[in-house]
Short mmCIF file of C-alpha atoms in Angstrom, two decimals:
data_model
loop_
_atom_site.label_atom_id
_atom_site.label_comp_id
_atom_site.label_asym_id
_atom_site.label_seq_id
_atom_site.Cartn_x
_atom_site.Cartn_y
_atom_site.Cartn_z
CA MET A 263 -8.19 5.96 -28.79
CA ALA A 264 -6.86 2.53 -28.40
CA GLN A 265 -7.41 1.20 -24.61
CA LEU A 266 -7.05 -2.06 -22.44
CA ASN A 267 -8.39 -2.95 -19.03
CA PHE A 268 -6.67 -4.80 -17.03
CA PHE A 269 -7.22 -5.71 -13.21
CA ALA A 270 -3.94 -5.15 -11.54
CA VAL A 271 -2.14 -4.43 -8.05
CA THR A 272 1.36 -2.37 -7.46
CA SER A 273 3.23 -5.58 -7.93
CA ASP A 274 1.60 -5.92 -11.54
CA ILE A 275 1.48 -2.68 -12.79
CA GLU A 276 5.55 -2.57 -11.61
CA LEU A 277 5.71 -5.91 -14.05
CA VAL A 278 4.38 -4.09 -16.76
CA LEU A 279 6.57 -1.14 -16.69
CA ASP A 280 9.56 -3.70 -16.10
CA PHE A 281 8.79 -4.91 -19.23
CA ILE A 282 8.40 -1.02 -20.70
CA PHE A 283 12.06 -0.50 -19.54
CA GLU A 284 13.77 -3.45 -20.85
CA GLN A 285 12.14 -3.83 -23.38
CA THR A 286 11.10 -1.18 -25.30
CA ASP A 287 12.83 2.53 -26.06
CA CYS A 288 10.12 4.55 -24.24
CA ARG A 289 11.13 7.02 -22.29
CA VAL A 290 8.59 6.71 -18.80
CA PHE A 291 7.55 10.65 -17.39
CA GLU A 292 5.70 10.95 -14.30
CA ALA A 293 2.16 12.42 -16.08
CA TYR A 294 2.62 15.38 -13.43
CA SER A 295 4.76 16.94 -11.39
CA ARG A 296 4.79 17.67 -8.20
CA PRO A 297 3.27 21.09 -7.01
CA ALA A 298 6.15 23.38 -7.29
CA HIS A 299 8.94 20.85 -8.61
CA ARG A 300 10.25 20.16 -12.37
CA LEU A 301 8.34 17.11 -14.06
CA ARG A 302 10.50 14.31 -13.44
CA GLU A 303 11.73 11.29 -16.18
CA PHE A 304 12.80 7.68 -14.77
CA SER A 305 15.38 5.62 -16.63
CA SER A 306 14.61 2.50 -14.64
CA LEU A 307 12.24 0.58 -12.61
CA ALA A 308 14.17 0.69 -9.05
CA GLU A 309 14.17 4.64 -9.96
CA LEU A 310 10.50 4.89 -10.45
CA GLN A 311 10.18 2.70 -7.11
CA THR A 312 11.94 4.95 -4.88
CA SER A 313 11.31 8.21 -6.44
CA GLY A 314 8.11 8.68 -4.09
CA VAL A 315 5.81 9.04 -7.30
CA LEU A 316 3.17 6.46 -6.03
CA GLU A 317 3.01 8.88 -2.80
CA VAL A 318 1.84 11.96 -5.26
CA ASN A 319 -0.93 9.91 -6.98
CA HIS A 320 -2.33 8.66 -3.60
CA GLY A 321 -0.59 4.93 -3.99
CA ARG A 322 -1.23 4.40 -7.16
CA TYR A 323 0.81 4.24 -10.80
CA PHE A 324 -0.01 7.47 -13.26
CA LEU A 325 2.73 7.88 -15.84
CA ARG A 326 2.96 8.58 -19.59
CA MET A 327 5.51 6.80 -22.01
CA ILE A 328 6.61 8.34 -25.27
CA PRO A 329 8.55 5.55 -27.39
CA ARG A 330 11.87 7.30 -29.27
CA GLY A 331 11.24 5.62 -32.66
CA VAL A 332 7.87 7.72 -33.15
CA GLY A 333 9.92 10.77 -34.03
CA THR A 334 8.69 13.14 -32.37
CA GLU A 335 9.41 15.11 -28.90
CA PRO A 336 7.10 15.43 -25.66
CA LYS A 337 6.03 19.04 -25.00
CA VAL A 338 5.71 20.29 -21.25
CA ARG A 339 3.09 22.24 -19.77
CA THR A 340 3.25 24.78 -16.68
CA PHE A 341 0.07 25.60 -15.05
CA LYS A 342 -1.18 27.36 -11.17
CA LEU A 343 -2.81 25.37 -9.32
CA LYS A 344 -5.72 27.22 -7.82
CA LYS A 345 -6.19 27.10 -4.47
CA THR A 346 -2.09 27.26 -3.78
CA GLY A 347 -0.59 29.11 -7.01
CA GLN A 348 1.86 26.69 -6.39
CA LYS A 349 3.37 25.65 -10.57
CA ARG A 350 2.61 22.13 -11.74
CA SER A 351 3.60 20.58 -15.34
CA GLU A 352 2.40 18.24 -17.35
CA ILE A 353 3.74 16.49 -20.16
CA ASN A 354 1.75 15.30 -23.56
CA ALA A 355 2.73 14.01 -27.13
CA PRO A 356 0.86 13.28 -30.12
CA ALA A 357 2.11 9.79 -29.63
CA MET A 358 2.06 9.13 -26.24
CA PHE A 359 1.52 6.11 -24.13
CA GLN A 360 -0.56 6.31 -20.65
CA ILE A 361 -0.70 3.80 -17.64
CA VAL A 362 -3.75 4.49 -15.12
CA GLN A 363 -2.90 2.80 -11.29
CA GLY A 364 -6.36 1.61 -10.99
CA GLY A 365 -6.44 -0.34 -7.98
CA PRO A 366 -8.62 0.01 -5.09
CA ALA A 367 -12.24 2.61 -5.72
CA LYS A 368 -11.68 4.42 -2.79
CA PRO A 369 -8.95 4.30 0.26
CA ARG A 370 -10.69 1.89 1.96
CA SER A 371 -12.14 0.13 -0.04
CA GLN A 372 -12.17 -3.32 -1.04
CA ALA A 373 -12.34 -3.43 -4.45
CA ILE A 374 -10.09 -3.56 -6.74
CA VAL A 375 -11.01 -1.62 -10.00
CA THR A 376 -9.25 -1.67 -14.15
CA SER A 377 -6.52 0.27 -14.48
CA THR A 378 -5.66 1.10 -18.00
CA PHE A 379 -2.93 1.20 -20.94
CA SER A 380 -4.04 3.73 -23.44
CA HIS A 381 -3.04 5.87 -26.11
CA TRP A 382 -4.19 7.70 -29.35
CA ASN A 383 -4.32 6.37 -32.66
CA GLU A 384 -3.62 8.55 -36.01
CA ALA A 385 -6.85 9.26 -36.20
CA GLY A 386 -8.22 9.93 -33.23
CA ALA A 387 -5.11 12.16 -32.42
CA ARG A 388 -6.13 14.65 -35.42
CA GLN A 389 -9.69 14.79 -34.40
CA ARG A 390 -8.95 15.60 -30.60
CA SER A 391 -5.60 16.87 -31.11
CA LEU A 392 -3.81 20.46 -30.15
CA TYR A 393 -1.17 19.70 -31.90
CA PRO A 394 -0.84 20.60 -36.00
CA ASN A 395 -0.92 18.72 -38.53
CA TRP A 396 3.01 18.83 -39.50
CA LEU A 397 3.79 17.67 -36.19
CA LEU A 398 1.25 14.33 -36.43
CA ALA A 399 2.20 14.02 -40.07
CA ARG A 400 6.26 13.37 -38.78
CA THR A 401 4.92 10.95 -36.39
CA ASP A 402 5.73 7.30 -36.63
CA TRP A 403 2.21 6.15 -36.07
CA LYS A 404 2.97 1.92 -37.64
CA TYR A 405 5.53 2.39 -34.72
CA MET A 406 3.90 3.68 -31.90
CA ARG A 407 1.50 0.51 -32.96
CA ARG A 408 4.00 -1.88 -32.86
CA VAL A 409 5.33 -0.83 -29.81
CA SER A 410 1.24 -0.93 -28.09
CA GLY A 411 1.20 -4.44 -29.57
CA ARG A 412 4.20 -5.52 -27.63
CA ILE A 413 2.72 -4.36 -24.73
CA HIS A 414 -0.70 -5.55 -25.16
CA ARG A 415 0.39 -9.48 -25.96
CA HIS A 416 2.85 -9.00 -22.98
CA ILE A 417 -0.41 -8.85 -20.29
CA LYS A 418 -2.22 -10.43 -22.05
CA ASN A 419 -0.01 -13.32 -23.13
CA LYS A 420 2.50 -13.45 -20.69
CA LEU A 421 1.45 -11.61 -17.37
CA ALA A 422 -2.20 -12.56 -17.02
CA VAL A 423 -3.00 -15.16 -14.83
CA ALA A 424 -6.90 -14.77 -15.59
CA LYS A 425 -9.24 -12.66 -17.30
CA VAL A 426 -12.91 -11.49 -16.72
CA GLY A 427 -14.51 -11.17 -20.05
CA PHE A 428 -11.61 -9.08 -22.30
CA GLN A 429 -10.26 -8.16 -19.02
CA PRO A 430 -6.75 -9.26 -17.93
CA VAL A 431 -6.39 -9.87 -14.40
CA LEU A 432 -2.81 -10.15 -13.18
CA PRO A 433 -1.44 -12.52 -10.49
CA GLY A 434 -0.85 -9.61 -7.72
CA ALA A 435 -4.83 -8.63 -8.35
CA PHE A 436 -5.44 -12.53 -8.55
CA GLU A 437 -3.50 -13.50 -5.36
CA GLN A 438 -5.16 -11.12 -3.11
CA LEU A 439 -8.31 -11.89 -3.66
CA GLY A 440 -10.62 -13.40 -1.16
CA ASP A 441 -12.03 -12.58 2.23
CA THR A 442 -11.32 -9.20 1.86
CA LEU A 443 -10.19 -8.21 -1.56
CA TYR A 444 -12.75 -8.49 -4.87
CA LEU A 445 -12.33 -7.94 -8.67
CA ALA A 446 -14.95 -4.80 -9.53
CA ASP A 447 -16.46 -5.51 -12.80
CA GLY A 448 -19.46 -2.71 -12.98
CA PRO A 449 -21.72 -3.73 -10.40
CA ASN A 450 -20.22 -7.16 -9.71
CA LYS A 451 -17.96 -8.14 -7.39
CA LEU A 452 -15.49 -11.28 -8.66
CA SER A 453 -13.74 -13.27 -6.03
CA LYS A 454 -11.78 -16.91 -7.48
CA ASP A 455 -14.53 -18.52 -7.20
CA SER A 456 -17.18 -16.72 -9.47
CA PRO A 457 -18.14 -18.06 -12.61
CA GLU A 458 -17.44 -14.77 -14.55
CA LEU A 459 -13.57 -15.45 -13.46
CA GLU A 460 -11.63 -17.70 -16.52
CA ILE A 461 -8.38 -19.07 -14.86
CA LEU A 462 -6.00 -19.22 -17.72
#
């Protein structure tokens, strides 16, 4: 699996999503539908911002994206919640990006934990995917890597203002560091003056 961890708050995730909407051919979906609702696809950042998706995911973004150029269609799986009996849907595809916003570790926590941008590579998908080999063979993995590389470079080279090791720190997260918020890097609590934090 290819994965990039980075420190971000909601405004930073929206900078990444704006690039994905405007500069890639990705279709953007909520990872899971609201209970008793159909799973939604979003056509712009503005539509996403007014969708209420943050409220569904406890104030964080949890999205899945499928580049149109990979040549395979996403599949939607519907399941029933045990507690309420309501139906909910999840979207999946062999070639699919996922963004999970870290945000504060707990509702009243002062820690900003890492967000992730991740996806399967071809080897990982063949080992772990539930999709048949003929579908995996149809997937344009070279195109997948190309789009992934563009998003990685945008986060690391265009948006990052600092880094902790190999983990970029995006501007909104950096600006909020101070007396009330810190970056949680394992057991370490990092502020703007921490030696582990390299300003770019």
